[in-house]
Amino acid sequence: MRRHLVLRVTTKLLMPFILLFALYVQFHGDFGPGGGFQAGVIFGAGFILYALVYGVENARQVAPDPVIRVIIAAGLLLYVGVGFAGLFLGGKFLDYNVLASDPVSGQHLGILLVEFGVGTTVAATMITIFFTFAGRGQDGS
Amino acid sequence: MDVPGLFNYWIVIVLMMTGFYVVISRGNLIKKIVGLNIFQTSVFILYISMGKIIGGTAPIVAPGVTVYSNPLPHVLILTAIVVGVATTALGLALIVRIKEAFGTVEESEILQQRDDDA
Amino acid sequence: MARQEGGRVIEIVVDIVLLSFLAVMAVGILRLHNLFAVVMLSGIYSLISASLFVTMDAVDVAFTEAAVGGGISTVLMLGTLALTTDRENLRVADLQILPLIVVLITGAALIYGTLDMPSYGDPQAPVHQHVADRYIAEGPTATGVPNIVTAVLASYRGYDTMGELTVIFTAGIGVMLLLGAGTRRRKG
C-alpha cells in the first residue's frame, strides 16, 4: 500500500471522523439507533482501516498489544463492576435503581456505564482479532 | 393460504437449507464457515420477521407514534450478530492453524493424510 | 387512508424483492468455486440483509449487521484467504446425493411447519402478547432511555448481555491463543 497516495490521504482524513462517529453512536445510543456493540465494531473498523493502509506495525504503535489486552478485560470488568456496585449499594446484582438518588437517573447511569463496558470490550476484541490475523501473515511463511 | 404473509418464512427456510447444504456437502473448510454464516443470517431474518408489526415503526419512542415493532427479537439478534462474528473469527483462526499443520483446507485431503500417518 | 395502504404495499414489495435477492446470493455462494468471489458475495449478502432489517423496523440490528457482516467478517475472511488458499478443490466424488436428500426432507418439514404460523406483521401474533407491551409502555419512563432496544439490552436483560460479552471476550482470548505472537510453529 506504499504507493496508493489517494488511499493513504483519504484514510488519514477519514480516521478522526470514523472514531468520532463511533463515540457518537456509543453515547447517543440511548436516544437513537446505536449502542455499545455497534460503537465498538465501528471503532474497531477505524483501526482496521488504518492497519490495512499503513501496515499492522504502524497501527500497533497506536494500539500496543498489552494495552489492548488490558482494555478487553477492563470493559468486561466494568460491566460486572456495575453489577456488583448495585449489590453493595443494597440492590440486586445488575440492579441500577440504587446507583443514583432516584431510580430513573440510576437506571440511566447504569445503562450508560454498561454500554460503555460493552463498547470497549467489543472494540478491543475486534482490533486484537484483526491484528493477530494480519500479524500471522507477516512473521509467518 | 396466505402467500405474502408467509413468504418471509419460506425464504428463511430456503436460505437456511442452502447454508445447511453448503456445510454438509462441501469439503472446503472456509466455504463451510460461509455456509454457517448464511444459516445464521437466516435465523436472524426469522426472528426479526416475527417482531415486525405492519404499520409499526422502529422501537425508539417518539411523540405522535403509537405502534412500535416488538423490541425483544431485536435485542436478542443484536447480541447474536456480534457473538456470531466472534465465533466466526475463532473458526477462521482454527482453519489457519489447520492449514499450517496439514498444508490444506480440504476435508478429504486432511482425512487422507491422517489415514496415511496411521 | 389510501396513501397509507399504498405505503404498506410498497413496504411488502421491497421486502419480497430484498428476500429474493438474498436467495439468489445464497445460490451464487453455493455454486461458485473461487473463494474470493464467495467471500465478496457473502459481504453483499450481509449488506442486503441489513437493508432488509431496516424495512422490518430493526434499525439497531441493521446497523450492527452492516458494520459486522459487511465490514469486519469480510475483512477477517479475506485475511484467512491470504493465509490459506482462494480456490475450492471440488471433486466429483464429493457431490453425493445424500446431503441433498437430507436438505430437501428437512426443508419440506420446515415449510410444513410454517403453514400455521401467524402472518407477517400480524399485531395479534403470540410473540407480541407477552412482555413486549410492558417494555414499550414502561421502558422509556422507568429507565429514562427513549431507545427501547437499548433499555431492554442493558437493563431488563442485563444478564444476557453480560453473558454475550463474556462470549466475545472468550473468543478474543481463543484467537490470541491460536494465532498470537506467543505461539511458535514447530514444523518449519
Short mmCIF file of C-alpha atoms in Angstrom, two decimals:
data_model
loop_
_atom_site.label_atom_id
_atom_site.label_comp_id
_atom_site.label_asym_id
_atom_site.label_seq_id
_atom_site.Cartn_x
_atom_site.Cartn_y
_atom_site.Cartn_z
CA MET A 1 0.00 0.00 0.00
CA ARG A 2 3.05 2.30 -0.04
CA ARG A 3 2.22 3.83 -3.41
CA HIS A 4 -1.51 4.34 -3.10
CA LEU A 5 -1.35 8.01 -2.27
CA VAL A 6 -5.11 8.57 -2.59
CA LEU A 7 -5.88 5.74 -0.17
CA ARG A 8 -3.29 6.95 2.33
CA VAL A 9 -4.50 10.55 2.33
CA THR A 10 -8.19 9.58 2.42
CA THR A 11 -7.61 7.20 5.30
CA LYS A 12 -5.86 9.87 7.29
CA LEU A 13 -8.72 12.28 6.61
CA LEU A 14 -11.40 9.74 7.47
CA MET A 15 -9.86 8.38 10.68
CA PRO A 16 -10.98 11.15 13.07
CA PHE A 17 -14.49 11.10 11.64
CA ILE A 18 -14.82 7.33 11.95
CA LEU A 19 -13.69 7.42 15.58
CA LEU A 20 -15.89 10.41 16.35
CA PHE A 21 -18.86 8.69 14.75
CA ALA A 22 -18.17 5.62 16.88
CA LEU A 23 -18.24 7.77 20.01
CA TYR A 24 -21.48 9.42 18.83
CA VAL A 25 -23.05 6.00 18.30
CA GLN A 26 -21.83 4.94 21.74
CA PHE A 27 -23.20 7.89 23.71
CA HIS A 28 -26.22 8.69 21.57
CA GLY A 29 -27.35 5.06 21.61
CA ASP A 30 -29.84 5.89 24.37
CA PHE A 31 -31.77 8.27 22.12
CA GLY A 32 -31.33 6.89 18.59
CA PRO A 33 -30.18 3.72 16.93
CA GLY A 34 -26.85 2.59 18.28
CA GLY A 35 -25.21 1.32 21.43
CA GLY A 36 -22.13 -0.37 22.72
CA PHE A 37 -22.00 -3.26 20.25
CA GLN A 38 -22.27 -1.07 17.15
CA ALA A 39 -19.92 1.60 18.50
CA GLY A 40 -17.30 -0.98 19.39
CA VAL A 41 -17.40 -2.50 15.93
CA ILE A 42 -17.14 0.91 14.22
CA PHE A 43 -14.27 1.96 16.48
CA GLY A 44 -12.51 -1.30 15.70
CA ALA A 45 -13.18 -0.83 11.98
CA GLY A 46 -11.40 2.55 12.11
CA PHE A 47 -8.24 0.91 13.45
CA ILE A 48 -8.58 -1.95 10.95
CA LEU A 49 -8.76 0.54 8.07
CA TYR A 50 -5.63 2.27 9.37
CA ALA A 51 -3.83 -1.07 9.69
CA LEU A 52 -4.87 -2.12 6.17
CA VAL A 53 -3.49 1.04 4.59
CA TYR A 54 -0.48 1.86 6.78
CA GLY A 55 0.52 -1.66 7.84
CA VAL A 56 -0.07 -3.54 11.08
CA GLU A 57 3.23 -2.44 12.59
CA ASN A 58 2.28 1.23 12.41
CA ALA A 59 -1.18 0.52 13.79
CA ARG A 60 0.37 -1.46 16.66
CA GLN A 61 2.27 1.64 17.71
CA VAL A 62 -1.04 3.44 18.21
CA ALA A 63 -2.69 0.45 19.88
CA PRO A 64 0.03 -1.68 21.50
CA ASP A 65 -0.90 -5.28 22.25
CA PRO A 66 -0.52 -5.13 26.07
CA VAL A 67 -2.73 -2.04 26.29
CA ILE A 68 -5.42 -3.58 24.07
CA ARG A 69 -5.39 -6.75 26.16
CA VAL A 70 -5.93 -4.73 29.33
CA ILE A 71 -8.81 -2.87 27.64
CA ILE A 72 -10.51 -6.13 26.62
CA ALA A 73 -10.61 -7.20 30.24
CA ALA A 74 -11.42 -3.71 31.53
CA GLY A 75 -14.69 -3.46 29.59
CA LEU A 76 -16.00 -6.76 30.93
CA LEU A 77 -14.83 -5.84 34.43
CA LEU A 78 -16.66 -2.50 34.18
CA TYR A 79 -19.86 -4.37 33.28
CA VAL A 80 -19.51 -6.83 36.15
CA GLY A 81 -18.37 -3.99 38.41
CA VAL A 82 -21.60 -2.09 37.79
CA GLY A 83 -23.44 -5.29 38.70
CA PHE A 84 -21.55 -5.57 41.98
CA ALA A 85 -21.95 -1.86 42.69
CA GLY A 86 -25.70 -2.41 42.66
CA LEU A 87 -25.18 -5.33 45.03
CA PHE A 88 -23.12 -3.30 47.51
CA LEU A 89 -25.49 -0.34 47.44
CA GLY A 90 -28.28 -2.54 48.70
CA GLY A 91 -29.96 -3.72 45.49
CA LYS A 92 -29.67 -6.91 43.49
CA PHE A 93 -26.92 -7.85 41.01
CA LEU A 94 -27.20 -5.55 37.96
CA ASP A 95 -29.93 -3.56 39.70
CA TYR A 96 -29.35 0.02 38.56
CA ASN A 97 -32.13 1.64 40.62
CA VAL A 98 -29.83 2.13 43.62
CA LEU A 99 -26.92 3.67 41.70
CA ALA A 100 -28.20 7.24 41.96
CA SER A 101 -30.53 9.17 44.22
CA ASP A 102 -33.68 8.32 42.23
CA PRO A 103 -34.40 5.13 40.24
CA VAL A 104 -34.72 6.73 36.79
CA SER A 105 -31.35 8.50 36.82
CA GLY A 106 -29.86 5.38 38.42
CA GLN A 107 -31.14 3.31 35.51
CA HIS A 108 -29.80 5.83 33.01
CA LEU A 109 -26.37 5.89 34.65
CA GLY A 110 -26.25 2.11 34.83
CA ILE A 111 -27.20 1.71 31.16
CA LEU A 112 -24.59 4.29 30.13
CA LEU A 113 -21.80 2.56 32.08
CA VAL A 114 -22.76 -0.93 30.97
CA GLU A 115 -22.93 0.12 27.31
CA PHE A 116 -19.53 1.75 27.67
CA GLY A 117 -18.14 -1.52 29.02
CA VAL A 118 -19.65 -3.39 26.08
CA GLY A 119 -18.22 -0.87 23.62
CA THR A 120 -14.67 -1.01 24.95
CA THR A 121 -14.51 -4.80 25.08
CA VAL A 122 -16.00 -5.22 21.59
CA ALA A 123 -13.70 -2.59 20.05
CA ALA A 124 -10.58 -4.02 21.67
CA THR A 125 -11.53 -7.59 20.76
CA MET A 126 -12.12 -6.71 17.10
CA ILE A 127 -8.78 -4.86 16.94
CA THR A 128 -6.95 -7.76 18.56
CA ILE A 129 -8.54 -10.36 16.31
CA PHE A 130 -7.60 -8.41 13.19
CA PHE A 131 -4.06 -7.69 14.37
CA THR A 132 -3.48 -11.35 15.20
CA PHE A 133 -4.71 -12.48 11.77
CA ALA A 134 -2.71 -9.83 9.92
CA GLY A 135 0.39 -10.32 12.07
CA ARG A 136 0.36 -14.04 11.30
CA GLY A 137 0.84 -13.32 7.60
CA GLN A 138 3.86 -11.13 8.20
CA ASP A 139 6.06 -13.12 10.55
CA GLY A 140 4.86 -16.48 9.19
CA SER A 141 5.60 -18.04 5.83
CA MET B 1 -53.12 -19.92 2.08
CA ASP B 2 -51.68 -16.51 2.88
CA VAL B 3 -48.80 -16.22 0.40
CA PRO B 4 -47.38 -12.74 1.09
CA GLY B 5 -47.83 -13.36 4.80
CA LEU B 6 -45.68 -16.49 4.80
CA PHE B 7 -43.18 -15.52 2.09
CA ASN B 8 -40.62 -14.33 4.67
CA TYR B 9 -40.62 -17.68 6.43
CA TRP B 10 -40.26 -19.60 3.16
CA ILE B 11 -37.26 -17.58 2.05
CA VAL B 12 -35.80 -18.05 5.52
CA ILE B 13 -36.13 -21.79 5.07
CA VAL B 14 -34.58 -21.66 1.59
CA LEU B 15 -31.61 -19.70 2.97
CA MET B 16 -31.31 -21.96 5.99
CA MET B 17 -31.30 -25.10 3.84
CA THR B 18 -28.78 -23.58 1.40
CA GLY B 19 -26.46 -22.83 4.30
CA PHE B 20 -27.03 -26.30 5.74
CA TYR B 21 -26.30 -27.89 2.35
CA VAL B 22 -23.06 -25.94 1.98
CA VAL B 23 -21.98 -27.06 5.46
CA ILE B 24 -22.69 -30.77 4.96
CA SER B 25 -21.79 -31.21 1.30
CA ARG B 26 -18.69 -29.08 0.72
CA GLY B 27 -15.28 -30.22 1.93
CA ASN B 28 -13.61 -26.82 1.92
CA LEU B 29 -13.46 -25.51 5.48
CA ILE B 30 -13.67 -21.82 4.54
CA LYS B 31 -16.77 -22.50 2.47
CA LYS B 32 -18.26 -24.33 5.43
CA ILE B 33 -17.83 -21.20 7.54
CA VAL B 34 -19.52 -19.08 4.84
CA GLY B 35 -22.37 -21.62 4.77
CA LEU B 36 -22.66 -21.38 8.53
CA ASN B 37 -22.93 -17.59 8.17
CA ILE B 38 -25.78 -17.95 5.65
CA PHE B 39 -27.57 -20.27 8.06
CA GLN B 40 -27.01 -17.82 10.90
CA THR B 41 -28.35 -14.83 8.94
CA SER B 42 -31.47 -16.81 8.02
CA VAL B 43 -32.19 -17.26 11.71
CA PHE B 44 -31.73 -13.52 12.25
CA ILE B 45 -34.26 -12.80 9.50
CA LEU B 46 -36.72 -15.29 11.03
CA TYR B 47 -36.59 -13.54 14.41
CA ILE B 48 -36.83 -10.02 13.01
CA SER B 49 -39.76 -11.00 10.72
CA MET B 50 -41.65 -12.27 13.72
CA GLY B 51 -41.07 -8.99 15.58
CA LYS B 52 -42.45 -6.81 12.78
CA ILE B 53 -45.89 -5.25 13.13
CA ILE B 54 -47.45 -3.86 9.95
CA GLY B 55 -47.85 -0.10 10.31
CA GLY B 56 -45.46 -0.04 13.26
CA THR B 57 -42.20 1.83 13.46
CA ALA B 58 -38.74 1.30 14.92
CA PRO B 59 -38.87 0.89 18.73
CA ILE B 60 -37.46 4.32 19.60
CA VAL B 61 -40.02 6.40 21.46
CA ALA B 62 -41.10 9.48 19.54
CA PRO B 63 -44.02 11.85 20.03
CA GLY B 64 -47.06 11.08 17.90
CA VAL B 65 -46.22 7.42 17.35
CA THR B 66 -48.36 4.74 18.95
CA VAL B 67 -47.44 1.46 17.24
CA TYR B 68 -43.92 0.09 17.67
CA SER B 69 -42.49 -3.19 16.40
CA ASN B 70 -41.56 -5.72 19.05
CA PRO B 71 -38.14 -4.76 20.50
CA LEU B 72 -37.38 -8.11 22.12
CA PRO B 73 -36.27 -10.02 18.96
CA HIS B 74 -34.10 -7.01 18.06
CA VAL B 75 -32.25 -7.26 21.36
CA LEU B 76 -31.68 -10.99 21.02
CA ILE B 77 -30.40 -10.73 17.45
CA LEU B 78 -28.24 -7.67 18.08
CA THR B 79 -26.12 -9.57 20.55
CA ALA B 80 -26.25 -12.73 18.41
CA ILE B 81 -24.66 -10.90 15.45
CA VAL B 82 -21.65 -9.75 17.44
CA VAL B 83 -21.25 -13.13 19.10
CA GLY B 84 -21.53 -14.63 15.60
CA VAL B 85 -18.58 -12.65 14.29
CA ALA B 86 -16.53 -13.57 17.36
CA THR B 87 -17.16 -17.28 16.83
CA THR B 88 -16.53 -16.92 13.08
CA ALA B 89 -13.16 -15.39 13.91
CA LEU B 90 -12.39 -18.32 16.17
CA GLY B 91 -13.35 -20.78 13.41
CA LEU B 92 -11.18 -18.95 10.88
CA ALA B 93 -8.26 -18.99 13.34
CA LEU B 94 -8.66 -22.77 13.64
CA ILE B 95 -8.66 -23.04 9.82
CA VAL B 96 -5.41 -21.09 9.62
CA ARG B 97 -3.82 -23.47 12.14
CA ILE B 98 -5.15 -26.50 10.22
CA LYS B 99 -3.65 -25.12 7.01
CA GLU B 100 -0.29 -24.72 8.75
CA ALA B 101 -0.38 -28.22 10.19
CA PHE B 102 -1.73 -30.13 7.15
CA GLY B 103 -0.96 -27.83 4.23
CA THR B 104 -4.58 -27.91 3.02
CA VAL B 105 -8.05 -26.79 3.99
CA GLU B 106 -9.90 -29.56 2.14
CA GLU B 107 -11.53 -32.03 4.49
CA SER B 108 -10.90 -35.08 2.27
CA GLU B 109 -7.18 -34.33 1.99
CA ILE B 110 -6.86 -33.85 5.75
CA LEU B 111 -8.57 -37.18 6.41
CA GLN B 112 -6.36 -38.88 3.84
CA GLN B 113 -3.21 -37.52 5.49
CA ARG B 114 -4.37 -38.77 8.85
CA ASP B 115 -5.01 -42.23 7.41
CA ASP B 116 -1.58 -42.23 5.76
CA ASP B 117 0.05 -41.39 9.07
CA ALA B 118 -1.80 -44.14 10.92
CA MET C 1 -56.08 6.25 4.19
CA ALA C 2 -55.40 5.29 0.55
CA ARG C 3 -51.94 6.75 0.90
CA GLN C 4 -51.22 4.56 3.93
CA GLU C 5 -52.43 1.47 2.06
CA GLY C 6 -50.08 2.34 -0.80
CA GLY C 7 -47.20 2.71 1.65
CA ARG C 8 -47.85 -0.75 3.01
CA VAL C 9 -47.94 -2.30 -0.45
CA ILE C 10 -44.57 -0.72 -1.26
CA GLU C 11 -43.19 -1.96 2.06
CA ILE C 12 -44.20 -5.52 1.20
CA VAL C 13 -42.86 -5.28 -2.36
CA VAL C 14 -39.47 -4.05 -1.10
CA ASP C 15 -39.46 -6.87 1.43
CA ILE C 16 -40.14 -9.51 -1.22
CA VAL C 17 -37.55 -8.11 -3.65
CA LEU C 18 -34.81 -8.00 -1.00
CA LEU C 19 -35.62 -11.52 0.18
CA SER C 20 -35.41 -12.80 -3.39
CA PHE C 21 -32.01 -11.10 -3.77
CA LEU C 22 -30.85 -12.94 -0.67
CA ALA C 23 -31.95 -16.29 -2.08
CA VAL C 24 -30.08 -15.59 -5.34
CA MET C 25 -26.94 -14.62 -3.41
CA ALA C 26 -27.09 -17.82 -1.38
CA VAL C 27 -27.31 -19.95 -4.52
CA GLY C 28 -24.42 -17.98 -6.02
CA ILE C 29 -22.31 -18.66 -2.93
CA LEU C 30 -23.18 -22.35 -3.20
CA ARG C 31 -22.18 -22.64 -6.85
CA LEU C 32 -19.02 -20.53 -7.07
CA HIS C 33 -15.63 -22.19 -6.56
CA ASN C 34 -13.49 -19.08 -6.38
CA LEU C 35 -13.40 -18.43 -2.64
CA PHE C 36 -12.52 -14.77 -3.16
CA ALA C 37 -15.81 -14.31 -5.03
CA VAL C 38 -17.63 -16.31 -2.36
CA VAL C 39 -16.35 -14.00 0.39
CA MET C 40 -17.28 -10.86 -1.54
CA LEU C 41 -20.76 -12.27 -2.21
CA SER C 42 -21.21 -13.03 1.46
CA GLY C 43 -20.33 -9.40 2.22
CA ILE C 44 -23.02 -8.24 -0.22
CA TYR C 45 -25.40 -10.77 1.30
CA SER C 46 -24.84 -9.16 4.72
CA LEU C 47 -25.46 -5.66 3.37
CA ILE C 48 -28.69 -6.73 1.68
CA SER C 49 -29.88 -8.40 4.84
CA ALA C 50 -29.05 -5.16 6.70
CA SER C 51 -31.35 -3.22 4.35
CA LEU C 52 -33.98 -5.88 4.91
CA PHE C 53 -33.69 -5.31 8.67
CA VAL C 54 -34.32 -1.58 8.10
CA THR C 55 -37.56 -2.33 6.24
CA MET C 56 -38.56 -4.55 9.17
CA ASP C 57 -38.02 -1.67 11.66
CA ALA C 58 -34.96 -3.24 13.30
CA VAL C 59 -32.65 -0.23 12.88
CA ASP C 60 -30.25 -1.25 15.64
CA VAL C 61 -29.88 -4.72 14.18
CA ALA C 62 -29.36 -3.33 10.67
CA PHE C 63 -26.64 -1.05 11.99
CA THR C 64 -24.83 -3.95 13.63
CA GLU C 65 -25.22 -6.28 10.65
CA ALA C 66 -23.87 -3.67 8.22
CA ALA C 67 -20.83 -2.95 10.40
CA VAL C 68 -20.15 -6.57 11.38
CA GLY C 69 -21.24 -8.64 8.38
CA GLY C 70 -20.28 -6.20 5.66
CA GLY C 71 -17.13 -4.94 7.35
CA ILE C 72 -15.36 -6.97 9.98
CA SER C 73 -16.22 -10.51 8.95
CA THR C 74 -15.45 -9.84 5.27
CA VAL C 75 -12.05 -8.44 6.26
CA LEU C 76 -11.37 -11.44 8.51
CA MET C 77 -12.31 -13.90 5.78
CA LEU C 78 -10.09 -12.10 3.27
CA GLY C 79 -7.28 -12.30 5.83
CA THR C 80 -7.86 -16.03 6.13
CA LEU C 81 -7.82 -16.42 2.34
CA ALA C 82 -4.47 -14.62 2.26
CA LEU C 83 -3.11 -17.09 4.82
CA THR C 84 -4.59 -20.20 3.17
CA THR C 85 -5.92 -20.51 -0.37
CA ASP C 86 -8.58 -18.94 -2.55
CA ARG C 87 -9.56 -21.99 -4.60
CA GLU C 88 -12.04 -24.65 -3.68
CA ASN C 89 -10.99 -28.09 -4.94
CA LEU C 90 -14.30 -29.71 -5.66
CA ARG C 91 -14.11 -33.34 -6.71
CA VAL C 92 -16.94 -35.15 -8.41
CA ALA C 93 -16.81 -37.76 -5.67
CA ASP C 94 -17.67 -35.04 -3.14
CA LEU C 95 -21.05 -34.40 -4.75
CA GLN C 96 -23.06 -37.07 -3.06
CA ILE C 97 -26.79 -37.37 -3.29
CA LEU C 98 -27.31 -37.98 0.43
CA PRO C 99 -26.81 -34.36 1.62
CA LEU C 100 -29.31 -33.16 -0.99
CA ILE C 101 -31.94 -35.64 0.21
CA VAL C 102 -31.37 -34.66 3.85
CA VAL C 103 -31.71 -30.97 3.00
CA LEU C 104 -34.85 -31.43 0.90
CA ILE C 105 -36.61 -33.51 3.58
CA THR C 106 -35.66 -31.07 6.35
CA GLY C 107 -36.78 -28.12 4.22
CA ALA C 108 -40.11 -29.74 3.40
CA ALA C 109 -40.74 -30.46 7.07
CA LEU C 110 -39.93 -26.86 8.00
CA ILE C 111 -42.20 -25.46 5.25
CA TYR C 112 -44.99 -27.67 6.57
CA GLY C 113 -44.31 -26.15 9.98
CA THR C 114 -44.73 -22.59 8.71
CA LEU C 115 -48.24 -23.17 7.35
CA ASP C 116 -49.96 -22.33 10.63
CA MET C 117 -47.57 -19.55 11.64
CA PRO C 118 -49.04 -16.07 12.14
CA SER C 119 -48.96 -13.94 9.02
CA TYR C 120 -46.09 -11.44 8.57
CA GLY C 121 -46.73 -8.25 10.51
CA ASP C 122 -49.83 -9.52 12.32
CA PRO C 123 -50.28 -7.45 15.52
CA GLN C 124 -52.19 -10.34 17.14
CA ALA C 125 -49.30 -12.84 16.81
CA PRO C 126 -48.44 -14.66 20.06
CA VAL C 127 -44.95 -13.14 20.11
CA HIS C 128 -46.45 -9.69 20.73
CA GLN C 129 -48.72 -10.82 23.57
CA HIS C 130 -46.03 -11.49 26.18
CA VAL C 131 -43.62 -8.93 27.70
CA ALA C 132 -43.17 -6.61 24.69
CA ASP C 133 -46.09 -4.37 25.65
CA ARG C 134 -44.63 -3.85 29.09
CA TYR C 135 -41.21 -2.95 27.67
CA ILE C 136 -42.76 -0.42 25.29
CA ALA C 137 -45.14 1.06 27.85
CA GLU C 138 -42.87 1.41 30.87
CA GLY C 139 -39.36 1.03 29.46
CA PRO C 140 -38.74 4.66 28.48
CA THR C 141 -40.27 6.12 31.64
CA ALA C 142 -38.63 3.66 34.04
CA THR C 143 -35.15 3.95 32.58
CA GLY C 144 -35.14 7.43 31.02
CA VAL C 145 -33.89 5.95 27.73
CA PRO C 146 -36.12 6.51 24.67
CA ASN C 147 -34.46 3.74 22.63
CA ILE C 148 -36.35 0.69 23.91
CA VAL C 149 -33.81 -1.71 22.38
CA THR C 150 -31.02 -0.16 24.45
CA ALA C 151 -33.19 -0.15 27.57
CA VAL C 152 -34.04 -3.86 27.20
CA LEU C 153 -30.48 -4.79 26.20
CA ALA C 154 -28.71 -3.12 29.08
CA SER C 155 -31.31 -3.10 31.84
CA TYR C 156 -34.14 -5.63 31.53
CA ARG C 157 -31.89 -8.28 30.00
CA GLY C 158 -28.59 -7.20 31.51
CA TYR C 159 -27.68 -10.77 32.44
CA ASP C 160 -28.00 -11.91 28.80
CA THR C 161 -25.77 -9.12 27.59
CA MET C 162 -23.18 -9.90 30.25
CA GLY C 163 -23.09 -13.47 29.01
CA GLU C 164 -22.76 -12.37 25.39
CA LEU C 165 -19.91 -10.05 26.31
CA THR C 166 -18.18 -12.93 28.07
CA VAL C 167 -18.51 -15.00 24.88
CA ILE C 168 -16.85 -12.23 22.85
CA PHE C 169 -14.12 -11.91 25.47
CA THR C 170 -13.51 -15.66 25.35
CA ALA C 171 -13.45 -15.73 21.55
CA GLY C 172 -10.87 -12.94 21.57
CA ILE C 173 -8.71 -14.90 24.01
CA GLY C 174 -9.17 -18.01 21.87
CA VAL C 175 -7.98 -16.28 18.70
CA MET C 176 -4.99 -14.87 20.59
CA LEU C 177 -4.09 -18.33 21.89
CA LEU C 178 -4.46 -19.95 18.45
CA LEU C 179 -2.68 -17.37 16.31
CA GLY C 180 -0.98 -14.99 18.74
CA ALA C 181 2.63 -13.95 18.56
CA GLY C 182 3.50 -16.19 21.50
CA THR C 183 2.90 -19.41 19.54
CA ARG C 184 5.93 -20.77 17.71
CA ARG C 185 5.45 -23.13 14.83
CA ARG C 186 7.17 -26.46 15.32
CA LYS C 187 7.09 -27.66 11.73
CA GLY C 188 9.15 -25.24 9.66
#
